[in-house]
Every structure is written in structure tokens, then in C-alpha cells.
Amino acid sequence: MGALAAPGPALAADPALTEEQAIAVFVAHPKVASWLDRYPPDPTTEATVADGIWTVNVWSGEAGQIATGTLDDATSVVLEAWTGPQVAWRMARGGEGAFGGSRINSYPIWLGFCAAFLLGLVDWRRPLSLRNLDLVVLLSFSVSLWFFNRGDVFTAMPLVYPALVWLLARCLWVGWRDRASPGAAVWPVWVLVAATVFLAGFRVGLNVRASNVIDVGYSGVIGADRIWRGQSPYGNFPLQDELPPCGPADAAGEIRDRIQTNGRCESGNPRGDTYGPVAYLAYLPGYWAFGWTGKWDSLPAAHATSIGWDLLCLLGLALVGRRFGGPRLAATLAFAWVAWPFSQYTSNSNTNDAIPPALLVWGFYFVTSPVARGAFTALSAWTKFASLLLVPLWSGYPEARNDRLRGRFVAGFALATALAFFVLALEPSVLHAARVFWERTISWQVDRESPFSLWGWGQYRAAGLPDLAWAQRVLQVLLVAGALALWRWPRHRSPLRLAALTGAMLIGFELVLTHWFYLYLPWFFPFVAFALLAPRTLAPPPDPRAQERQPVTPVAA
């Protein structure tokens, strides 16, 4: 018998399915078939196989790619099936840990926050009061989030608007009447304070131990790094595709780590420079304390920044409540912030979305100082641009027609704006830096498409969804007109009225956004909470005009 030949390298087995069979299995999947029924028949298809897994893509004329997914070659089982917005938007595919980590999205913790929020704030003596209904509405966004976490964007997004409209109407009602709703929490102040301290500590631990950092928080760290290195953040963020790779592929097969033009290996985030300059300046303390490795790793600087601004908002609300309503309102507002699950959802996602409301809360605390009020308005507006709508309203306190105080507000706004935009002077040409800022931020945001609102569904009109862009334009015009009207109306602006109309303006901004998300809810929450939970009688702050008129008593030598 002759000698056996040495074994050679194993040959890859032929796939069990042909390309046509793989496509047929995928398009017959119930989810895919239901979506394809919305489009003309005979779409364009493609299937490729690697390591025993087929990847199938489906296109339909001008609509572009309408489905994608994978299936196992050996078993013909569809492993993934993405349709509609899930094709281009990974965040539309669901997953309870995608934002904030799995812990905050778990039933025990989320429902625990909801229960604490209701138990601590409900007026048990008036169970059917508007105040209690308002609390339920503030929690009702959880229903929409439940559908979002399951990848059902077309059910999740419409469920947001009834709650937003209700809160808008309530804030306008309180602002028009300048009178709070009856009712109050029944717990003693010390109980609310103790619960607030406990929940605040629990929230910090939850962020440190069981949270993630999405691209928004990552962009803050990158921006702080660029500023500290003497660059404007705009146009200088690390790229992902055009440069040589210097790291492994992630779970999606993408290589994020690239050798940047500065010679450093950094994880890409090319569209992270879309926020105002304060959104990056606010990360400098965390960056100084923890640095940045250049990679999208655990990013302790982002965690520290998120926790810090969350606590600043909490402290500001307590001081605002103390100033305008005494210890009970201080305890109520602070507790409302720490118990409301969406403020922790933002903290656990480690984004910059607690920064604008925190700055506005502190501006509200210093409301009797026109310069401070203008400065905090500017800092909030140049973090995320929604607060620009508040300039007419906030410029006229306590009387809309006091031009001298309004001039001081403008001076404070201008000074803070100049300080924020010094980052553009870090570039050789300020004019070029300003143009890049405009193109990377406001211009890009205005033209942005997104499936996360009713207004962005026009891109799926081939699938039978409505194009409501015309309605969005009408509402946007009404919102701007309403903001401008607040330059002179109402003439008298009490703290309650200012808070209620502030909440209304910020809610209105979110109502007309094309790209909306749950992380934006804390933008308006502090002022909605003030307007809806304040007692019937508030202590007015000192009138700055009265202070100006007060005669000066000469001091004896």
C-alpha cells in the first residue's frame, strides 16, 4: 500500500444556498415582506456570503435601500432583518442598552424611578387634580421609549406629541393666568430632602457603574481636547474613513481608529462638531482631570462632566425653589429632578443635554440681575441653540418695557457670547473659522433628515407615509412669531410666568424639530416642573428698579 499524502489546507465548503435562494428566504421573512409590500414589485436585490452568513440588501428605485439583513446559510434562518429607518439608522434598531446602558432601561430601575416620582409628588388629597395628571403626562414618554427600544420607530414617535402638546398647553395656561394650580405633595420637607439625597447618590453610582457614552458625550471630550491643544473644534474632529486605520474593526465591521492629520491614532467622530462652543468648553474640567486616550473607550472625562452638570442642575433647582417658594418648593423641585427617569436617562447616556437647562436654571436664580440673566441665556444658547428662542422673553424682566434693564441684558448676552466664541480665534483666519462653524452646526442641523419625528417621514413617502414638511414650516413660523411677541408681551413677568413661558418656548422648539430624541426632554423639565408644581403663592424676588430708586444714606465720617 502506498504512503498517504500529507493533508493540505482545508477548502472552504460551498454554501448550501444559492444567491437566489438566500434572497428568496430573506424577502419572505414577515417583517421584510410587510415592508416590501409598500413598494413597487421586483425590487433590486443583492446577496453575498462570508463565513456561512448571507448578507442581503434590497433597493427600490429612487427610494434607495429599503431593507437589509443576514441569514444563516446552513439553517436558512434569518438572523437580522432591518427595514425602513433601521437600514440607515442603527439607533432605530432598538436595544435596551443602546442609550444609557441596560440598567437604566431595565424594568425594575425605570419603574422604580417612575414610582418614586409619583409617590413623592402626587397630591393624595386631590387624586383627580390637574396637577396629578401633569405628573402622569411627564412619565408618559416612557410608553414611547418602550416602543423605541423595540425598534418600532413608527409607533414610538407619534406617541411623543400628545404629551408635548399637553405640557405646552398647560404652560401657556399658567403663563397667561400667572397663577399656579392648586395642590401640593403631602410629604414633609425632610422626607423629600432625604429621598433626594438618596436618589442623587444612587444616580451617581448608576452612572459610574452601569452607563455608556454615546457619540454626543464623546464629541464633548474631543472638542475639549482640540481647544486645549489650541484648535477650534469646528472642522478638526477625527475622521473615520479617509485616513489609514490603526485599530481593529468593531462589532459592525467598521474601523473607527484612524491615524489623524495630527499623527495621533484616534477614534473617528466626524460629525461631532455640530454643537455650540459651550458644549465643548463645558468638558474642559473633566478633560483636565481625566485626560483622553484618543480612543472611544470608557471616557471618564465624559462621565465626570455628565455627573457634574446633573448635580449643578439639581443644586440650581434647589436654590431657585428656596428663593421663590421657600424650603418646600426647594425640596419639591430637587426631588422632581432626581426622581424623573428621563433626567437619569440623559445622565446615563453621558450627553451634553443637562448643560443647557442647568445654565438656564442658574440664570433663573439670578433673574433680578439683567447682566447675569443675559450671560446665562447666551451660555445656554451657545451649547444647544434652542435657548435662542428665549432672548425676547428673558430680556424683559420684571417689566417688558424697561429698556434700560433690557440693555443690560443685551450687554451680558454679548459678553458671554464673545467669551464663548473665542475658540474661533484659535484658527489663523477667524472669518474662515466662523464660516466652518456655520456650516458644521446650524446649516447642517437645518438640512438634517431624521426618522425620529413626524416631520422627517417624507423620505418614506414611497412607502405610503405622509410628508408633513409643510405643516412643520407653518408651526416653525408660528413658534418664531410667538417668541418675538414675547419681546413686549406680557408686560409684567413674575417668576411663575417667566418659568411657564420658558417651558412653553422650549417645548415648542422640540415640537417642530426634525431630529428629536428622548435625551432632549430635560431641556424644558426644570421650568415645566416649576410652573406645574409651584404653590399658589410665591415670594417675589426684589425688584431691581426699586433698588435703583432707593436713596443712598450718607455715612458719617
XYZ file of C-alpha atoms in Angstrom:
557
model
C 0.000 0.000 0.000
C 1.358 3.397 -0.940
C 2.026 6.199 1.570
C -0.799 8.569 2.424
C -0.471 12.098 1.131
C 0.013 14.832 3.710
C -3.228 16.737 4.351
C -3.396 20.105 2.620
C -5.185 23.245 3.781
C -8.927 22.815 4.305
C -11.015 24.091 1.434
C -13.974 26.343 2.170
C -17.197 24.415 1.749
C -19.601 25.573 -0.918
C -22.606 27.446 0.510
C -25.748 25.391 0.921
C -27.878 28.179 -0.578
C -27.567 29.911 -3.881
C -27.796 33.704 -4.044
C -31.340 33.466 -5.403
C -32.393 31.121 -2.601
C -30.895 33.380 0.081
C -32.730 36.372 -1.341
C -35.978 34.429 -1.519
C -35.683 33.372 2.143
C -34.929 36.918 3.285
C -37.701 38.711 1.357
C -40.205 36.092 2.582
C -39.469 36.992 6.208
C -42.711 38.503 7.628
C -41.129 41.796 8.680
C -39.354 42.261 5.345
C -42.315 41.119 3.258
C -44.671 43.511 5.069
C -42.373 46.448 4.359
C -41.696 45.482 0.734
C -45.446 45.337 0.078
C -45.426 49.140 0.391
C -43.150 49.494 -2.647
C -43.441 48.547 -6.323
C -42.781 44.854 -7.100
C -39.482 43.452 -8.323
C -37.019 45.490 -6.234
C -33.287 45.319 -6.867
C -31.579 42.745 -4.648
C -28.096 41.558 -3.827
C -26.730 38.817 -1.592
C -23.192 37.949 -0.556
C -21.903 35.169 1.709
C -18.960 35.106 4.114
C -18.181 32.622 6.897
C -21.520 30.903 6.442
C -23.584 34.100 6.793
C -25.506 35.686 3.934
C -25.952 39.462 3.798
C -28.923 40.556 1.724
C -29.669 44.112 0.539
C -32.814 45.390 -1.157
C -33.292 48.644 -3.117
C -36.360 50.217 -4.695
C -35.856 52.900 -7.350
C -35.495 56.452 -6.036
C -36.356 55.310 -2.504
C -32.888 53.786 -2.237
C -32.070 50.921 0.088
C -35.217 49.764 1.865
C -34.119 46.554 3.614
C -31.004 44.742 4.745
C -30.232 41.773 6.932
C -28.431 38.493 7.415
C -29.321 34.791 7.409
C -27.544 31.578 8.289
C -26.508 29.541 5.264
C -26.764 26.152 6.989
C -30.200 26.623 8.589
C -31.785 29.302 6.330
C -32.770 31.187 9.497
C -32.963 34.978 9.196
C -30.666 36.391 11.872
C -31.274 40.109 11.313
C -33.926 41.946 9.343
C -33.805 45.746 9.142
C -36.329 47.784 7.199
C -37.200 51.457 6.691
C -35.268 53.779 9.017
C -33.447 50.811 10.555
C -31.392 50.463 7.375
C -29.553 53.781 7.626
C -30.055 54.469 11.350
C -28.564 51.913 13.721
C -30.186 53.724 16.661
C -33.592 52.904 15.124
C -32.947 49.172 15.515
C -33.778 49.153 19.206
C -31.931 47.533 22.034
C -32.485 48.480 25.656
C -28.827 49.165 26.351
C -28.086 51.352 23.328
C -28.746 54.560 25.261
C -27.882 54.763 28.931
C -26.919 51.110 29.341
C -29.106 48.164 30.195
C -29.594 49.033 33.870
C -31.488 52.319 33.471
C -33.629 50.681 30.768
C -34.463 47.663 32.919
C -37.996 47.403 34.269
C -37.055 47.408 37.988
C -34.977 50.581 37.847
C -37.088 52.515 35.344
C -40.370 51.698 37.057
C -38.711 52.356 40.405
C -37.924 55.908 39.323
C -41.467 56.336 37.996
C -42.943 55.076 41.269
C -40.731 57.373 43.341
C -41.678 60.338 41.145
C -45.396 59.717 41.651
C -45.275 58.717 45.309
C -43.228 61.771 46.215
C -45.122 64.397 44.213
C -48.746 63.285 43.870
C -51.312 65.281 45.836
C -53.117 62.385 47.503
C -55.796 64.729 48.836
C -56.873 65.626 45.276
C -56.362 62.415 43.289
C -58.206 63.732 40.210
C -56.473 67.120 40.078
C -54.767 68.572 37.009
C -51.532 68.580 38.974
C -51.589 64.801 39.302
C -52.465 64.418 35.636
C -49.470 66.573 34.759
C -47.214 64.169 36.667
C -48.624 61.204 34.762
C -48.081 63.024 31.461
C -44.452 63.718 32.374
C -43.972 59.971 32.803
C -45.993 59.011 29.718
C -42.964 59.435 27.447
C -41.951 56.046 28.855
C -44.544 54.363 26.626
C -42.953 55.834 23.517
C -39.490 54.838 24.751
C -40.703 51.253 25.248
C -41.613 51.021 21.552
C -38.375 52.747 20.542
C -36.305 50.200 22.456
C -38.003 47.521 20.369
C -37.161 49.198 17.094
C -40.719 50.333 16.344
C -39.981 53.948 15.402
C -43.253 54.450 13.535
C -45.209 53.709 16.708
C -42.837 55.369 19.163
C -42.573 58.819 17.594
C -46.301 59.682 17.283
C -46.781 58.824 20.965
C -44.479 61.692 21.972
C -46.637 64.505 20.615
C -49.779 64.226 22.780
C -47.675 64.638 25.924
C -45.699 67.540 24.453
C -48.882 69.300 23.342
C -50.489 68.806 26.763
C -47.476 70.238 28.582
C -47.300 73.135 26.124
C -50.964 73.953 26.728
C -50.556 73.739 30.496
C -47.530 76.044 30.491
C -49.321 78.566 28.284
C -52.343 78.422 30.588
C -50.251 79.027 33.697
C -48.306 81.769 31.936
C -51.462 83.530 30.769
C -53.192 83.384 34.153
C -49.989 83.887 36.142
C -51.399 81.558 38.723
C -50.236 78.109 39.798
C -52.529 75.117 40.006
C -53.798 74.068 43.437
C -52.267 71.114 45.202
C -49.032 70.081 46.832
C -47.066 66.987 47.804
C -48.169 65.629 51.152
C -44.771 64.542 52.462
C -42.853 66.640 54.984
C -39.941 68.606 53.604
C -37.393 66.476 55.452
C -38.741 63.326 53.796
C -38.364 64.870 50.319
C -34.855 66.071 51.176
C -33.806 62.642 52.464
C -35.234 60.954 49.364
C -33.450 63.471 47.144
C -30.087 62.815 48.786
C -30.564 59.053 48.479
C -31.638 59.197 44.831
C -28.839 61.620 43.935
C -26.263 59.193 45.316
C -27.938 56.265 43.584
C -27.888 58.164 40.274
C -24.170 58.908 40.547
C -23.455 55.251 41.263
C -25.636 54.194 38.339
C -23.717 56.470 36.005
C -20.315 55.287 37.215
C -21.100 51.588 37.240
C -23.732 50.971 34.581
C -23.807 53.609 31.855
C -22.367 54.169 28.402
C -21.054 57.152 26.477
C -22.709 57.775 23.134
C -21.253 59.920 20.362
C -22.597 63.149 21.889
C -20.537 62.806 25.062
C -17.571 61.586 23.075
C -17.734 64.731 20.945
C -17.556 66.884 24.081
C -14.291 65.263 25.126
C -12.835 65.624 21.628
C -13.855 69.289 21.489
C -12.235 69.979 24.865
C -9.062 68.266 23.635
C -8.970 70.394 20.482
C -9.491 73.641 22.414
C -6.802 72.743 24.949
C -4.415 71.996 22.096
C -5.082 75.428 20.574
C -7.549 74.484 17.828
C -11.129 75.397 17.105
C -13.249 72.249 17.417
C -15.025 73.006 14.128
C -13.583 71.160 11.160
C -10.899 69.491 13.289
C -12.669 66.378 14.590
C -11.111 62.957 13.952
C -12.201 61.371 10.678
C -13.145 57.745 10.240
C -12.940 56.670 6.616
C -10.426 58.754 4.698
C -7.337 58.010 6.798
C -5.141 54.923 7.441
C -6.565 52.523 10.049
C -4.728 51.930 13.309
C -7.084 49.640 15.195
C -9.361 46.598 14.887
C -12.851 46.530 13.420
C -15.797 46.852 15.795
C -18.825 44.541 16.018
C -20.339 46.170 12.938
C -17.170 45.642 10.921
C -16.182 49.322 10.986
C -12.661 50.501 11.825
C -13.031 53.687 13.866
C -9.398 54.147 14.888
C -7.512 56.131 12.268
C -4.196 57.950 12.103
C -5.332 61.569 12.024
C -3.590 64.514 10.378
C -2.057 65.328 13.767
C -0.249 61.952 13.642
C -2.247 60.522 16.532
C -4.329 57.331 16.468
C -7.850 58.477 17.366
C -11.362 57.056 17.141
C -13.385 58.805 14.483
C -16.363 61.068 15.169
C -16.529 63.236 12.031
C -19.922 64.851 12.736
C -19.334 65.575 16.423
C -18.609 69.278 15.850
C -22.269 70.187 15.406
C -22.902 71.862 18.783
C -22.218 75.333 20.137
C -18.788 76.175 21.598
C -20.002 75.968 25.211
C -20.809 72.294 24.602
C -17.051 71.713 24.333
C -15.822 74.292 26.840
C -18.027 72.628 29.479
C -15.963 69.426 29.150
C -12.638 71.109 29.930
C -12.701 70.427 33.713
C -13.384 66.729 33.116
C -10.723 66.650 30.409
C -8.169 68.293 32.713
C -8.950 65.801 35.451
C -9.009 62.584 33.403
C -7.486 63.362 30.014
C -8.298 61.467 26.826
C -6.519 58.481 25.313
C -7.657 59.324 21.793
C -9.992 56.323 21.765
C -13.701 55.830 22.276
C -13.119 53.899 25.475
C -14.733 54.328 28.897
C -14.163 58.126 28.652
C -14.096 59.062 32.360
C -13.990 62.741 31.355
C -17.438 62.369 29.800
C -18.811 60.605 32.877
C -17.431 63.305 35.174
C -18.899 66.071 33.014
C -22.322 64.449 32.845
C -22.450 63.858 36.591
C -21.177 67.359 37.326
C -23.774 69.169 35.241
C -26.531 66.911 36.518
C -25.627 67.888 40.086
C -25.338 71.561 39.125
C -28.866 71.433 37.744
C -30.057 69.738 40.938
C -28.380 72.365 43.129
C -29.701 75.197 40.975
C -33.264 73.898 41.206
C -32.989 73.661 44.979
C -31.770 77.255 45.199
C -34.428 78.501 42.778
C -37.122 76.768 44.805
C -35.718 78.168 48.032
C -35.632 81.703 46.650
C -39.124 81.799 45.184
C -41.120 79.346 47.273
C -39.202 78.517 50.415
C -37.990 75.122 51.664
C -40.983 73.162 50.361
C -40.593 74.282 46.755
C -36.814 73.765 47.010
C -37.331 70.179 48.154
C -40.062 69.587 45.563
C -38.063 70.777 42.553
C -34.883 68.992 43.607
C -36.771 65.750 44.214
C -38.607 66.060 40.892
C -35.285 66.256 39.036
C -33.672 63.233 40.701
C -36.818 61.063 40.559
C -37.820 61.785 36.947
C -36.368 58.865 34.952
C -35.555 60.874 31.837
C -33.054 63.108 33.620
C -31.183 59.941 34.605
C -31.609 58.553 31.086
C -29.684 61.608 29.912
C -27.072 61.249 32.640
C -26.563 57.558 31.901
C -26.132 58.306 28.202
C -23.441 60.827 29.217
C -24.529 63.501 26.764
C -24.394 67.289 26.926
C -28.166 67.630 27.325
C -28.080 68.590 31.019
C -25.840 71.581 30.305
C -28.393 73.939 28.636
C -31.089 73.533 31.324
C -28.534 73.798 34.129
C -27.282 77.115 32.742
C -30.845 78.397 32.367
C -31.714 77.332 35.911
C -28.796 79.334 37.251
C -29.813 82.256 35.065
C -33.269 81.987 36.592
C -31.768 82.053 40.070
C -30.021 85.346 39.205
C -33.110 86.634 37.426
C -33.005 90.076 39.054
C -29.578 90.768 37.550
C -30.065 91.624 33.854
C -26.374 91.111 33.078
C -26.244 87.663 34.714
C -29.553 86.680 33.140
C -28.283 87.655 29.704
C -24.967 85.856 30.221
C -26.559 82.582 31.283
C -29.043 82.771 28.394
C -26.140 83.151 25.964
C -24.152 80.298 27.501
C -27.172 78.006 27.261
C -27.923 79.107 23.689
C -24.344 78.511 22.584
C -24.453 74.975 23.971
C -27.530 73.902 22.055
C -29.394 76.513 20.094
C -32.918 76.115 21.485
C -32.335 78.801 24.119
C -32.003 81.475 21.424
C -35.804 81.493 21.403
C -35.756 82.766 24.983
C -33.887 86.004 24.267
C -37.037 88.151 23.779
C -38.754 86.664 26.830
C -35.796 86.764 29.198
C -34.649 90.216 28.132
C -37.652 91.886 29.734
C -37.859 91.060 33.439
C -39.758 92.081 35.519
C -41.323 94.546 33.060
C -41.182 94.053 29.314
C -40.863 97.770 28.537
C -37.918 98.707 30.728
C -35.362 99.475 28.019
C -32.596 100.310 30.485
C -32.716 96.860 32.096
C -33.088 95.272 28.673
C -29.903 96.985 27.554
C -28.025 95.432 30.464
C -29.392 92.021 29.464
C -28.069 92.532 25.932
C -24.684 93.533 27.326
C -24.489 90.351 29.411
C -25.571 88.258 26.430
C -22.967 89.887 24.184
C -20.154 89.494 26.720
C -20.864 85.775 27.269
C -21.153 85.255 23.510
C -17.763 86.849 22.930
C -16.178 84.681 25.612
C -17.760 81.512 24.175
C -16.682 82.189 20.607
C -13.076 82.941 21.441
C -12.462 79.370 20.216
C -12.788 80.653 16.645
C -9.819 82.968 17.269
C -7.668 79.876 17.772
C -7.636 79.434 13.989
C -5.421 81.526 11.652
C -8.476 83.076 9.964
C -11.420 83.997 12.166
C -13.673 84.543 9.149
C -12.891 81.096 7.797
C -13.452 79.588 11.257
C -16.805 81.365 11.509
C -17.866 80.007 8.130
C -16.857 76.477 9.142
C -18.790 76.888 12.401
C -21.933 77.874 10.495
C -21.630 75.032 8.001
C -20.896 72.372 10.633
C -23.604 73.446 13.103
C -26.690 75.483 12.215
C -26.606 74.901 8.453
C -26.187 71.144 8.880
C -28.858 70.941 11.588
C -31.417 72.821 9.468
C -30.967 70.493 6.486
C -30.765 67.318 8.564
C -33.026 64.358 7.764
C -34.223 62.071 10.523
C -36.916 59.446 11.095
C -37.270 60.432 14.766
C -40.153 62.852 14.282
C -43.285 63.076 12.173
C -41.632 65.797 10.108
C -38.884 63.510 8.782
C -41.158 60.823 7.410
C -41.415 62.426 3.991
C -38.347 60.410 2.984
C -40.590 57.318 3.239
C -43.486 58.686 1.203
C -42.889 55.929 -1.365
C -43.922 53.548 1.428
C -47.153 55.457 1.993
C -46.085 57.618 4.934
C -47.185 61.277 4.895
C -44.901 64.180 4.025
C -45.713 66.781 6.684
C -42.908 69.210 5.900
C -45.450 71.914 5.044
C -47.079 71.600 8.473
C -43.686 71.751 10.136
C -42.887 75.012 8.323
C -46.175 76.547 9.458
C -45.527 75.565 13.077
C -41.967 76.852 12.912
C -43.182 80.248 11.692
C -45.759 80.354 14.486
C -43.101 79.444 17.049
C -40.742 82.210 15.929
C -43.620 84.696 15.812
C -44.625 83.684 19.338
C -41.046 84.086 20.586
C -40.815 87.583 19.047
C -44.180 88.541 20.546
C -42.725 87.847 23.981
C -40.428 90.836 23.486
C -43.312 93.058 24.644
C -45.968 90.698 25.947
C -46.839 90.032 28.709
C -45.851 93.356 30.196
C -45.437 92.098 33.772
C -43.325 88.957 34.237
C -43.437 87.221 37.563
C -41.120 84.267 38.286
C -44.029 81.869 37.721
C -44.952 83.445 34.405
C -41.321 83.527 33.271
C -40.867 79.835 34.119
C -44.119 78.799 32.431
C -43.410 80.687 29.207
C -39.817 79.438 29.197
C -41.103 75.882 29.375
C -43.609 76.621 26.616
C -40.932 78.007 24.277
C -38.605 75.056 24.796
C -41.430 72.552 24.318
C -42.453 74.394 21.155
C -38.896 74.096 19.865
C -38.923 70.338 20.426
C -42.334 70.002 18.796
C -41.033 71.321 15.467
C -37.641 69.558 15.477
C -36.930 67.167 12.620
C -34.391 65.216 14.672
C -35.942 64.748 18.119
C -34.917 62.355 20.858
C -35.764 61.482 24.472
C -32.476 62.967 25.659
C -33.925 66.417 24.876
C -36.736 66.168 27.427
C -34.601 67.597 30.278
C -34.214 70.834 28.307
C -37.632 72.003 29.419
C -38.255 69.920 32.518
C -36.936 72.337 35.217
C -39.250 75.127 34.061
C -42.247 72.899 33.455
C -41.746 71.468 36.947
C -41.583 74.981 38.414
C -44.730 76.073 36.559
C -46.775 72.973 37.405
C -45.557 72.226 40.930
C -45.196 75.730 42.389
C -47.503 76.733 45.267
C -50.354 79.187 44.727
C -48.362 81.963 46.385
C -44.752 82.676 45.516
C -42.367 85.068 47.204
C -41.376 87.677 44.583
C -37.674 88.487 44.354
C -36.508 92.037 44.963
C -37.460 94.493 42.207
C -34.240 95.811 40.635
C -35.997 99.082 39.763
C -36.882 99.636 43.404
C -33.251 99.092 44.329
C -32.223 101.760 41.816
C -34.735 104.269 43.216
C -33.768 103.655 46.834
C -31.941 106.749 48.186
C -28.418 106.322 49.421
C -27.946 107.134 53.089
C -24.767 109.119 53.667
C -22.316 107.573 56.046
C -20.943 109.804 58.766
C -17.233 110.335 58.721
